[in-house]
Structure formats: C-alpha cells, structure tokens
Short mmCIF file of C-alpha atoms in Angstrom, two decimals:
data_model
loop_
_atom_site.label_atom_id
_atom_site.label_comp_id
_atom_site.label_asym_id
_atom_site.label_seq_id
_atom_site.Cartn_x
_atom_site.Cartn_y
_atom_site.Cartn_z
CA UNK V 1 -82.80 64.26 -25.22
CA UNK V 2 -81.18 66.22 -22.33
CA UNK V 3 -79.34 63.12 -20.97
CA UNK V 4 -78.21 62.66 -24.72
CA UNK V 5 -76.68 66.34 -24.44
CA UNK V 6 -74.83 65.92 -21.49
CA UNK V 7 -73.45 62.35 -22.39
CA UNK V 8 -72.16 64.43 -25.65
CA UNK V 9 -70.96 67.42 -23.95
CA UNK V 10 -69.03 64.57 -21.57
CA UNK V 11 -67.56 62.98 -24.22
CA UNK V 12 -66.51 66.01 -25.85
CA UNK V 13 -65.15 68.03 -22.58
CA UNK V 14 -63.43 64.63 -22.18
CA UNK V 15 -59.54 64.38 -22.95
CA UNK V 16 -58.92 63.39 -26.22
CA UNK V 17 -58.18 60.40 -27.10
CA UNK V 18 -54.16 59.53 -28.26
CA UNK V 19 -55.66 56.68 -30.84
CA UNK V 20 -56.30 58.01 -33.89
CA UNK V 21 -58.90 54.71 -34.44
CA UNK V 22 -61.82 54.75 -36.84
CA UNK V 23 -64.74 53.93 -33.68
CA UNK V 24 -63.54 56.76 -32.10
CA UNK V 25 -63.49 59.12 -35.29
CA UNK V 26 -67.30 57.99 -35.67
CA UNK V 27 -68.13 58.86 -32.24
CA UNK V 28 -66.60 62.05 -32.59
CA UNK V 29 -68.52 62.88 -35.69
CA UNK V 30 -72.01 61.60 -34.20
CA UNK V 31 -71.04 63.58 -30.64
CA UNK V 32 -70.73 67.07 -33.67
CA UNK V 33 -73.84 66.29 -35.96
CA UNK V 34 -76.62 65.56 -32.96
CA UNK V 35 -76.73 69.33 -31.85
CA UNK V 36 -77.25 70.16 -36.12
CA UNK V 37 -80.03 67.60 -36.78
CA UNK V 38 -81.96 69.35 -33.53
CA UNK V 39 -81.34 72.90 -34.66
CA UNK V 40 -81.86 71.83 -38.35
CA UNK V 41 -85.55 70.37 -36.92
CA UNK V 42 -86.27 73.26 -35.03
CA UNK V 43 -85.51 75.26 -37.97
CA UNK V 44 -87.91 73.37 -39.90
CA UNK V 45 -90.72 73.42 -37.89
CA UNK V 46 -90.70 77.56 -37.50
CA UNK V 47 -90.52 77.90 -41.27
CA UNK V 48 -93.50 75.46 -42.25
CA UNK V 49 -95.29 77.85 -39.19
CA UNK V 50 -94.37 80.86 -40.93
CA UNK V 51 -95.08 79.91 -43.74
CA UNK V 52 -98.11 78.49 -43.11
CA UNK V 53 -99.20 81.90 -41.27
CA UNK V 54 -97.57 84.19 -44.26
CA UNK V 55 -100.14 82.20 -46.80
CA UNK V 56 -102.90 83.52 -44.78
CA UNK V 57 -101.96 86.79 -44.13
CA UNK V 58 -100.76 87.11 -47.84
CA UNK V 59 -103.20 89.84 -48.59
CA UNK V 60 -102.68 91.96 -45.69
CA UNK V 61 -100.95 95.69 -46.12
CA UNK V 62 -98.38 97.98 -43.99
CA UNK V 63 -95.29 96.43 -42.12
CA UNK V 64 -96.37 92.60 -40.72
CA UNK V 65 -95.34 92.90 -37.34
CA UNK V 66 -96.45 89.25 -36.31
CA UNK V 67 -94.51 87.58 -39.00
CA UNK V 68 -91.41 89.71 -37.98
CA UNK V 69 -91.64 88.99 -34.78
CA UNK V 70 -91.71 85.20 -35.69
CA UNK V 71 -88.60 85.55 -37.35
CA UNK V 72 -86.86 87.73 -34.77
CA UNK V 73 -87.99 84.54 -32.30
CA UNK V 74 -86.96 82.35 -34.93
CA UNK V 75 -83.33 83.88 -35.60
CA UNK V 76 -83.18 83.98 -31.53
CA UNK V 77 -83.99 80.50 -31.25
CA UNK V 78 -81.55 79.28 -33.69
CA UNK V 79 -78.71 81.62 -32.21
CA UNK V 80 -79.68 80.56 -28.78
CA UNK V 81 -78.95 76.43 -30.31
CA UNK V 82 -76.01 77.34 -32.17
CA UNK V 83 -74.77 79.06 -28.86
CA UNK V 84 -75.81 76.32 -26.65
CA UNK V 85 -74.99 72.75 -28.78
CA UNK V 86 -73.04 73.86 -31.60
CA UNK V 87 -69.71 76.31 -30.46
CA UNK V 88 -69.23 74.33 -27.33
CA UNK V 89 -68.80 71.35 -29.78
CA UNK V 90 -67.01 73.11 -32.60
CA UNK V 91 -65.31 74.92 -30.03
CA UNK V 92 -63.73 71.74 -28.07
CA UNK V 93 -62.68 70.08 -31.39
CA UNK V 94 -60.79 73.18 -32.34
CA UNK V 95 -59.03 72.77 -29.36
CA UNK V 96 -58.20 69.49 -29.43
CA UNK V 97 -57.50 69.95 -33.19
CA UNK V 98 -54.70 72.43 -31.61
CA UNK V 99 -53.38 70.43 -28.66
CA UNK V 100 -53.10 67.96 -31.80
CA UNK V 101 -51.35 69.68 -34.51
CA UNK V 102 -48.99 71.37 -31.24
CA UNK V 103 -48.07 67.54 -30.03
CA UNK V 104 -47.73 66.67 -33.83
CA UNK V 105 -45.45 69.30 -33.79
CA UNK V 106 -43.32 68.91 -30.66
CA UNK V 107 -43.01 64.58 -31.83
CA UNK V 108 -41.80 65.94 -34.47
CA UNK V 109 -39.48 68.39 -33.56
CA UNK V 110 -37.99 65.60 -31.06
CA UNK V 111 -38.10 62.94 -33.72
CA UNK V 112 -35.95 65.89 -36.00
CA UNK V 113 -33.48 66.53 -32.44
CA UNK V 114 -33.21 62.74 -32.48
CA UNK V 115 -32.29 62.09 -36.24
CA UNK V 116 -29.91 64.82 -35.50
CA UNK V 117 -28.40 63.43 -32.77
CA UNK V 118 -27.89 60.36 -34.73
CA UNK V 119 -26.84 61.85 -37.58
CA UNK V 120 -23.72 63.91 -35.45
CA UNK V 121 -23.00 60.34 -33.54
CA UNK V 122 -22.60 58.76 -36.56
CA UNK V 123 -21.05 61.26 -38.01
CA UNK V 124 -18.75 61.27 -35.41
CA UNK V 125 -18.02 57.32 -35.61
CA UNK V 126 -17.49 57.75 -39.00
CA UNK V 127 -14.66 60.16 -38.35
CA UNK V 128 -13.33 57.90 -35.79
CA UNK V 129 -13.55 54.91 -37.70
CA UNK V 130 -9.81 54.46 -38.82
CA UNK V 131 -9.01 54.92 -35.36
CA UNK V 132 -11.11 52.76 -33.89
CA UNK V 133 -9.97 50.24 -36.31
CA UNK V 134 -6.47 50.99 -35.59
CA UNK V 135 -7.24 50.49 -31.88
CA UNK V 136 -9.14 47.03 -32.36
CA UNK V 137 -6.21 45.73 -34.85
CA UNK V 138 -3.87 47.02 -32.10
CA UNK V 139 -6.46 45.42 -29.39
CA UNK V 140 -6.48 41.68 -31.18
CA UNK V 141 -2.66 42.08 -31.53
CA UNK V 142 -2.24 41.88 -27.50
CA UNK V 143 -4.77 39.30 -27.60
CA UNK V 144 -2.90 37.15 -29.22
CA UNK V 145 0.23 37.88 -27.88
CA UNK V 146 -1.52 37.21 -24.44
CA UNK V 147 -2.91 34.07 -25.75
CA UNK V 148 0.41 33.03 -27.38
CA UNK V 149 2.23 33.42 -24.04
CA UNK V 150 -0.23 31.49 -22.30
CA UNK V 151 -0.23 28.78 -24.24
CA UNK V 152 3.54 28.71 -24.51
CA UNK V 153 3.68 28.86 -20.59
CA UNK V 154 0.91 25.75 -20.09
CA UNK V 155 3.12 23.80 -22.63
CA UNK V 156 6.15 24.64 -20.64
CA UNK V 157 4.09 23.67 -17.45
CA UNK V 158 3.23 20.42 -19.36
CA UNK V 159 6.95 19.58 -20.51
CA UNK V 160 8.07 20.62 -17.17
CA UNK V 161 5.60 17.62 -15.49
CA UNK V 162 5.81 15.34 -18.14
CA UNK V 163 9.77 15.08 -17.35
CA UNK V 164 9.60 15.26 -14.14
CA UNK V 165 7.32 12.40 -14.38
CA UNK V 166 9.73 10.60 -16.94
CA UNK V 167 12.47 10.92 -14.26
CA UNK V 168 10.43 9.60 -11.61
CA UNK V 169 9.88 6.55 -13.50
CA UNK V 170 12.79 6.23 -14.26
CA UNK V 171 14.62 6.24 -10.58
CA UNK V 172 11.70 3.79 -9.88
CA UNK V 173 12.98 1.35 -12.85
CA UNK V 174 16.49 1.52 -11.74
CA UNK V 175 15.47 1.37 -8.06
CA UNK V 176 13.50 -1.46 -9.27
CA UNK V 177 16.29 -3.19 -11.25
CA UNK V 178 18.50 -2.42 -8.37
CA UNK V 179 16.73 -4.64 -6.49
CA UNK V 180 15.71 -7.69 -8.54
CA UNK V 181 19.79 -7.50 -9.42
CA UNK V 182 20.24 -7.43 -5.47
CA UNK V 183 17.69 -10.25 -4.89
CA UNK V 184 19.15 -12.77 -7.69
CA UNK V 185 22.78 -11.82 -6.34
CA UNK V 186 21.38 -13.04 -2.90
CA UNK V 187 19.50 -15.81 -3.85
CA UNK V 188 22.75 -17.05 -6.16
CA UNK V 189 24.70 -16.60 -3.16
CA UNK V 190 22.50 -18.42 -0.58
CA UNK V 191 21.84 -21.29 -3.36
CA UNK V 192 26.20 -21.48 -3.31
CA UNK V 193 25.99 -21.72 0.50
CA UNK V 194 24.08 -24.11 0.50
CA UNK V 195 25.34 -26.51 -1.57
CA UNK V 196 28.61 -25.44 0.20
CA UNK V 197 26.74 -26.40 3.53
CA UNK V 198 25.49 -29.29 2.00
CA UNK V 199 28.65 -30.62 0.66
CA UNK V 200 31.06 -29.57 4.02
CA UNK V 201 28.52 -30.07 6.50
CA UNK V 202 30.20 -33.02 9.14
CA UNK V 203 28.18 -34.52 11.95
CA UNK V 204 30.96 -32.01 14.37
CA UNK V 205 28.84 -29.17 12.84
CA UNK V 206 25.64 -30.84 13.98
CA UNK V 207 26.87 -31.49 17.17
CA UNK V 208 28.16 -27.93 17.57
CA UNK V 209 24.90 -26.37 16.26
CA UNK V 210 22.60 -28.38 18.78
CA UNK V 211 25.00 -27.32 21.83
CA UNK V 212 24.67 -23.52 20.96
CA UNK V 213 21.00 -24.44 20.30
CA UNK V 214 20.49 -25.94 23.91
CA UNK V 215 22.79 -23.19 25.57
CA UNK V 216 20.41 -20.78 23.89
CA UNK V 217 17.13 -22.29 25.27
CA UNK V 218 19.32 -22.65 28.87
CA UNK V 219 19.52 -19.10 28.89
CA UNK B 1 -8.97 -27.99 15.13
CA UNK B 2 -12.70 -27.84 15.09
CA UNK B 3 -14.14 -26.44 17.68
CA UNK B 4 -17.20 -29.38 17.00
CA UNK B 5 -14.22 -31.96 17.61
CA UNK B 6 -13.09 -29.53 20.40
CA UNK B 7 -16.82 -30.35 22.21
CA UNK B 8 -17.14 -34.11 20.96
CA UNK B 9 -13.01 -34.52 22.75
CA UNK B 10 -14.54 -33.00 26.12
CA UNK B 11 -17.74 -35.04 26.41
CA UNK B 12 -15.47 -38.34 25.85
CA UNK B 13 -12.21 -37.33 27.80
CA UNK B 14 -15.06 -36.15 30.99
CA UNK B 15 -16.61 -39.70 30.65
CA UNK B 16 -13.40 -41.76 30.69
CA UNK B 17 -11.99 -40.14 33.37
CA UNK B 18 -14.97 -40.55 35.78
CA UNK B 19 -14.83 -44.31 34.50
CA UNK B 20 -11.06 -44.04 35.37
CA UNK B 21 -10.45 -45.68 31.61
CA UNK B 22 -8.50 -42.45 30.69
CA UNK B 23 -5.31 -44.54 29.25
CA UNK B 24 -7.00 -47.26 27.38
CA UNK B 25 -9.82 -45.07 26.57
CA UNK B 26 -7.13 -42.92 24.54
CA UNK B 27 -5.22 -46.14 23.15
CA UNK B 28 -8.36 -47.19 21.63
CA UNK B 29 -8.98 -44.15 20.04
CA UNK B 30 -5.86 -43.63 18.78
CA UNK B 31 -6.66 -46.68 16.43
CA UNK B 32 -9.95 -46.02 15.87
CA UNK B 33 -8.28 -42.26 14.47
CA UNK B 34 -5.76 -44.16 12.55
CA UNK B 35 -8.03 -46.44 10.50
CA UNK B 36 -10.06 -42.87 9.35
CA UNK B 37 -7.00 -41.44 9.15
CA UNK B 38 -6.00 -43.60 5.73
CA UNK B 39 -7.27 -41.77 2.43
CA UNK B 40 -9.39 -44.85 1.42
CA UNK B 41 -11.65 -44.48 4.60
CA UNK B 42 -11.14 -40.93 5.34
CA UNK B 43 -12.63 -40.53 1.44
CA UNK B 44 -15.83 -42.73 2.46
CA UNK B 45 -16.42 -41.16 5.96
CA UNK B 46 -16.07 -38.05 4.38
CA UNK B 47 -18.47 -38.54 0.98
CA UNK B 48 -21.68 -36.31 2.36
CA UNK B 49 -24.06 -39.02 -0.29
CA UNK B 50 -22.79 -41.91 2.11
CA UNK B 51 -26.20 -42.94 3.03
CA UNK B 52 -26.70 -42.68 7.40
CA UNK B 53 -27.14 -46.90 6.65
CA UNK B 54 -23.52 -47.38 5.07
CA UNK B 55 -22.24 -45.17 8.03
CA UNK B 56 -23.96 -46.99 10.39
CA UNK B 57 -22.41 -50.31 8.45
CA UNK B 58 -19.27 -48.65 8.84
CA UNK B 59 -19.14 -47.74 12.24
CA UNK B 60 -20.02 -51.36 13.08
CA UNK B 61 -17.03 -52.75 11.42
CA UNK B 62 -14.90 -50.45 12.66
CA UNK B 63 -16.13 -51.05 16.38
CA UNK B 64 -15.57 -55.41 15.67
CA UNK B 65 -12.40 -55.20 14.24
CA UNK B 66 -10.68 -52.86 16.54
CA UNK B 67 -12.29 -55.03 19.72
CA UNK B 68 -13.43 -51.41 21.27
CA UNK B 69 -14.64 -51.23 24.82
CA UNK B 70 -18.28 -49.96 25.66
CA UNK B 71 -17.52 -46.11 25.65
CA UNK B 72 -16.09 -46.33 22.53
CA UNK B 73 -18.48 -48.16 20.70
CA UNK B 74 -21.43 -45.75 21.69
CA UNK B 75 -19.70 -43.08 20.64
CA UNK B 76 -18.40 -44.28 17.19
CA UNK B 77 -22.17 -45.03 16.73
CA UNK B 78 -23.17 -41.64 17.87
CA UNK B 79 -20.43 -39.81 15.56
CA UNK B 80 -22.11 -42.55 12.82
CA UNK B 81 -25.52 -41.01 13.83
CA UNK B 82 -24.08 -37.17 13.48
CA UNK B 83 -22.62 -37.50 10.45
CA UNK B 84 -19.21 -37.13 12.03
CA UNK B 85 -17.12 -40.25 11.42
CA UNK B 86 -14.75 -37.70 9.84
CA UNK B 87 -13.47 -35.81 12.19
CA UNK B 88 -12.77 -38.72 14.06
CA UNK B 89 -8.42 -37.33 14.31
CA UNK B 90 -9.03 -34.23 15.06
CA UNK B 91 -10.85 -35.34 18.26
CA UNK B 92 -7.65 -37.88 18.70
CA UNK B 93 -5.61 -34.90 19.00
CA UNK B 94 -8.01 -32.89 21.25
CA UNK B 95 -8.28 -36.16 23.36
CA UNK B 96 -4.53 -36.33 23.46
CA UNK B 97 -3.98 -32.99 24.40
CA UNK B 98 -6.23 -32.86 27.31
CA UNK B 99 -4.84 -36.25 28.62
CA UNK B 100 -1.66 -34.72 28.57
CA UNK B 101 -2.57 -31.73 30.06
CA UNK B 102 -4.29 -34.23 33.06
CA UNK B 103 -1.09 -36.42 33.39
CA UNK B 104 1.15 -33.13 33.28
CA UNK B 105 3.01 -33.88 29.79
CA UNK B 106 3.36 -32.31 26.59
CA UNK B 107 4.80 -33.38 23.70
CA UNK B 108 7.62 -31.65 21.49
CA UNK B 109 8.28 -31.73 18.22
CA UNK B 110 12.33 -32.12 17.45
CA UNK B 111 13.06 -31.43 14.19
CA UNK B 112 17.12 -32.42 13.04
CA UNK B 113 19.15 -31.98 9.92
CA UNK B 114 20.56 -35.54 10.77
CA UNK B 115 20.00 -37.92 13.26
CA UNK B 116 20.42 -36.90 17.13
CA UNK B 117 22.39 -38.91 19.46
CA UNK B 118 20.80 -40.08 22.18
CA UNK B 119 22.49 -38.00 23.97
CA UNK B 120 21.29 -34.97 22.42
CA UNK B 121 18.07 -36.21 22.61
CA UNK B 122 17.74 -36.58 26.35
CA UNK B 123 20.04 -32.96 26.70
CA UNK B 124 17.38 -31.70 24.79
CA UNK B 125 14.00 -33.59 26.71
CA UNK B 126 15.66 -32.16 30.08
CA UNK B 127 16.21 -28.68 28.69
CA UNK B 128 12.54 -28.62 27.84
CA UNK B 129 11.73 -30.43 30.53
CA UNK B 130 12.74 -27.75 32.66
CA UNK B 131 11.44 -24.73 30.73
CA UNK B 132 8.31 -25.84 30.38
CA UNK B 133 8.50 -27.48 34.16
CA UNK B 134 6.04 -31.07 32.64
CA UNK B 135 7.13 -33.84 31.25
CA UNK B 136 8.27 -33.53 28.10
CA UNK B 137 7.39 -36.31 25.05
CA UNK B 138 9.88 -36.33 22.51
CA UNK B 139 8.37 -36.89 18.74
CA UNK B 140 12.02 -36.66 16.98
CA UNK B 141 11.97 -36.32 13.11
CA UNK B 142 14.72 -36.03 10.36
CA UNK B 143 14.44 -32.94 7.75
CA UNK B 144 17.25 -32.46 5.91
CA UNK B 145 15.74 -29.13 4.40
CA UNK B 146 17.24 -27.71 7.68
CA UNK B 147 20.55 -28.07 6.47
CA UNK B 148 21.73 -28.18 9.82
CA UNK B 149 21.13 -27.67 13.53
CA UNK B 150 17.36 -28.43 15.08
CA UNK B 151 13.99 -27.15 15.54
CA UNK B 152 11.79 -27.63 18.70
CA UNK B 153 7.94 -26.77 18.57
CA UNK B 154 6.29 -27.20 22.23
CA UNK B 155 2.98 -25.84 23.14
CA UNK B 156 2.45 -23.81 20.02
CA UNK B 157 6.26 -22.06 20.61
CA UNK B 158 8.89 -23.09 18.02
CA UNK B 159 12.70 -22.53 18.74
CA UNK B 160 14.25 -22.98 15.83
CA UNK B 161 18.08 -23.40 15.52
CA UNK B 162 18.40 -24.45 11.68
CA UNK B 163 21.12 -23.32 9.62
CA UNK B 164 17.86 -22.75 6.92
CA UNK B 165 16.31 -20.12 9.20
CA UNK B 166 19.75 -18.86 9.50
CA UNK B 167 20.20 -18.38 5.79
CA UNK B 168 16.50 -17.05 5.27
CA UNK B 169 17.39 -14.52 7.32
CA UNK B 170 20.29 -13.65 6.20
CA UNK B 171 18.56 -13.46 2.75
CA UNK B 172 15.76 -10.98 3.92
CA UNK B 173 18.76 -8.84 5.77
CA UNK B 174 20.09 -8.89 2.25
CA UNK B 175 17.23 -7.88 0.36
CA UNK B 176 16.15 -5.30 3.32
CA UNK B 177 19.85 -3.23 2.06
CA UNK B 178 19.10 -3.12 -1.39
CA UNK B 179 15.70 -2.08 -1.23
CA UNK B 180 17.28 0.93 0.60
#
C-alpha cells in the first residue's frame, strides 16, 4: 500500500504531461481516487465501531466521553488522510491545472500576435499590390526587351556566319572553276602542240634532241 | 621480282659458275623462260589445280624439247616438285642480272621517238659506257608516244630526254600557276 503511495505521489509530483491523451487522463484520475477509497474505508470501519459501541452503551446517562473521544480520533484520523493523500493530490493538479490554463493562455496570446502579424503583412501587400504589379509588368517588359535583343543579336551572329560561309564557298567555286578553266586551256594547248609536234617534227629535230640529250648525260 | 625467284636465281647462278657453264647455263634458261613466258603455258604452270603429275609431265617435255643440259633439267624438275614452274622469268631476269653483274655489263634500255642511227646508238652505248664505267648492252626500242628525243633507263636510273616529258611538265608548270 505504501509503495502504491509513493508510485502515486511520483507520478503526480512528476511534470505534466504536454499530451492531452485519454491513458494518461485515466491515470491521472486513478493516481486522485486511490487516497479517497482508503480514507472512505477507514471512514467506514470507525463508524460500524462506533456504532457498534453506541448500541451498547445506548442506555447509559451524562456526557459519553468514550464515544466522543472516538469521534475526536475519528475526525483526527480522517483530517490526518485528507492532509496526507488527498491536498498533496488535489493540490498538484491545481497546479498543473494553472501552469495549463497560463500556457493555454500565452499559445494563445502568440497564436493572436501571429494572426496579427499576418493580418498587418497582408494588409500591407494588399496596399502594395498595384505597385507591385506595376513593378512586375514593368519587370517582364525588360525581360522581353532583353530577350528580344538577344535573339536579334544571335540571328545577326547567324546571318553574319552564314554569309561569310556563302562567300567562302563561293571564292572556292570560282577558285575551283578557275582552275578546271586553266587545266582544259592547258590540256587544249598541249593536245595543239602536239599534233603541231607531230605534224612538223623532221628527223633534224631528232637528231638535235638526242645531241642535247647526250651533251646532257656528258655533263 | 620475287624474292623466292631472287633465292631459286642464286642457288642456280652459284652452281653454274663453279661448273664454269655460266654462259650456256643462262642461254638455256633463257628458252626454258621463254616457252613459260607464252600465255598458253604461263596459264597451265600457273593453274594451282594442275595436279604435281601434269607438272611433273610438263616439266619433262619441256626438258626434251629444249635438249637442256644436266643442271637444268634437275632444276626444272625441282621447280616441277615446288610448285614453281611459274616463276620460271622472273628467275631469267635474276639469272641475267647477276651474270651481268659477274661479266661487268649492264644492259640499258633506249627508248626513241624514231629510229636511231647507228651512230647515235654507239654515241649513246659510249656515253653510258662511261658513266656507268661497265659495259653497256643496248636493248633499243621505238615509242612514238615520246614524240621526240630518247629515254635511257640503266640500273634502275632513267634519263629521259622526250619531248613528252617535256610537255608533261610544262603542263604541271601550267596547272601549278593557276592553282595559285
């Protein structure tokens, strides 16, 4: 019985708990009626004595001493288990029932500072709404301006390669043409030599080719 | 040229000249190289399904009808047995290049728009003659593609004095200009 006292007095010297859960609303409650179902016993028992004692001595005169001293004990008994079970109990949940209602209070006063707070901010966007609409219309105006100019300048950058390109290939095709004009001019002119050659060429030539031929390997 | 015809060439040129057959040695293969040499044989000889038999066959009748002395007929029959009746020219040529290297000769190739004079032709023995200090063999052909002039190939060197050369580089001087 005395360990169950302490483990109650532990639980209810304890810090209380921030759930708000039913298992720990029952334990509360069982922690508050132990100490009342002992003093309620104790109670009990001194009355049925009493009154067991006051039947017998119902037909005794003057002032009854014994049974007044019973209830004197009695009265100090159950003041001594109200004292010593009950206001430490009832005394601890008014406390925390305090500390409770005070942090019930102070959440609320901050959740009230915070709705304020939102309220003026909002408030205060709200006031500043046109401008800040001004200032993103203004905002997406230079974007696109930026934008436009940068896409202008990459399509300059592109025309700007693309004819540079186109005049590259084109000096390559004339340089090209150039040539295959050169090369069929030469080979026209070679094929006319030779059938010049051909057609002039007298055994003197011969003779005069393999002399300068044979002075050549002499040297 | 092979350099299998290259090692066949050495083994027969070493054993003809320590016979001292060098000259006839080389005759005779000279006409053994010009029988493979025409397409009809040179297509048999070279036909890898021949069967080693029909080589053998073939080397035979090459060795009766060209009357060939003892060296030559062992190794016809050994090229028969090798499978290498076909490269029977190109060890000609290595043959003939080693003999003339022995007798101190070498032969140039003349090359003329028209016919030389036989004057020309011995102007142009002596001038090689002298710059290659052997004795020179003349193999003169006509090639009128030259247009004019000669061209002399000796010893892997060609001198060429054609009026085509001429023109083909004047063409490429030509074509060098206008590709600048």
């Amino acid at each position: 019985m005395k360990h169950g006292f302490s483990r109650t007095r532990a639980a209810l010297q304890a810090p209380a708990p921030v759930t708000r859960a039913p298992v720990a609303f029952v334990s509360r409650a069982f922690a508050f009626v132990t100490p009342g179902f002992v003093t309620l016993a104790v109670v009990t028992l001194a009355s049925v004595t009493l009154a067991s004692e006051a039947a017998e001595e119902h037909h005794a005169t003057g002032i009854p001493w014994l049974t007044l001293l019973f209830n004197i004990i009695n009265l100090g008994g159950f003041l001594w288990i109200l004292g010593r079970f009950v206001l430490p109990s009832v005394r601890s949940w008014v406390r925390e029932r305090r500390d409770q209602v005070i942090h019930d209070l102070e959440a609320a006063a901050a959740a009230k500072a915070d709705a304020e707070r939102l309220r003026a901010e909002w408030q205060a966007r709200l006031a500043h709404l046109n401008e800040t609409i001004e200032e993103l219309r203004a905002q997406a105006r230079r974007d696109a301006e930026q934008e436009r100019e940068r896409i202008l300048a990459a399509a300059r950058a592109a025309a700007e390669a693309i004819r540079r390109d186109a005049e590259r290939t084109a000096a390559y095709q004339v340089r090209q043409t150039q040539q295959l004009l050169r090369a069929e001019l030469v080979r026209q002119a070679l094929q006319m030599v030779e059938q010049d050659v051909r057609a002039k060429w007298t055994a003197a030539d011969q003779d005069r080719f393999v002399g300068d031929f044979l002075k050549q390997v002499q040297r | 040229m092979s350099a299998v015809a290259g090692r066949y060439a050495k083994a027969l040129f070493a054993l003809a000249k320590e016979a001292g057959t060098l000259p006839s040695t080389a005759d005779e293969l000279a006409r053994v190289a010009a029988q493979a040499s025409q397409p009809s044989v040179a297509a048999v000889l070279g036909n890898p399904l021949l069967p080693a038999s029909r080589r053998a066959e073939i080397a035979q009748l090459l060795v009766r009808e060209l009357a060939l002395s003892d060296l030559l007929t062992r190794f016809v029959g050994l090229l028969a047995d090798h499978q290498r009746l076909q490269i029977l020219p190109a060890i000609h040529a290595y043959v003939q290049r080693l003999l003339d290297q022995e007798l101190g000769r070498v032969r140039v190739s003349i090359r003329s728009a028209a016919g030389l004079q036989a004057q020309q032709e011995g102007d142009l023995v002596a001038a090689f003659t002298t710059l290659t200090g052997k004795q020179v063999i003349p193999q003169v052909s006509v090639d009128p593609e030259l247009l004019g002039g000669v061209v002399v190939e000796v010893e892997g060197k060609v001198y060429d004095g054609s009026v085509r050369t001429q023109l083909d580089r004047l063409a490429k001087e030509l074509a060098g200009t206008a590709g600048v």
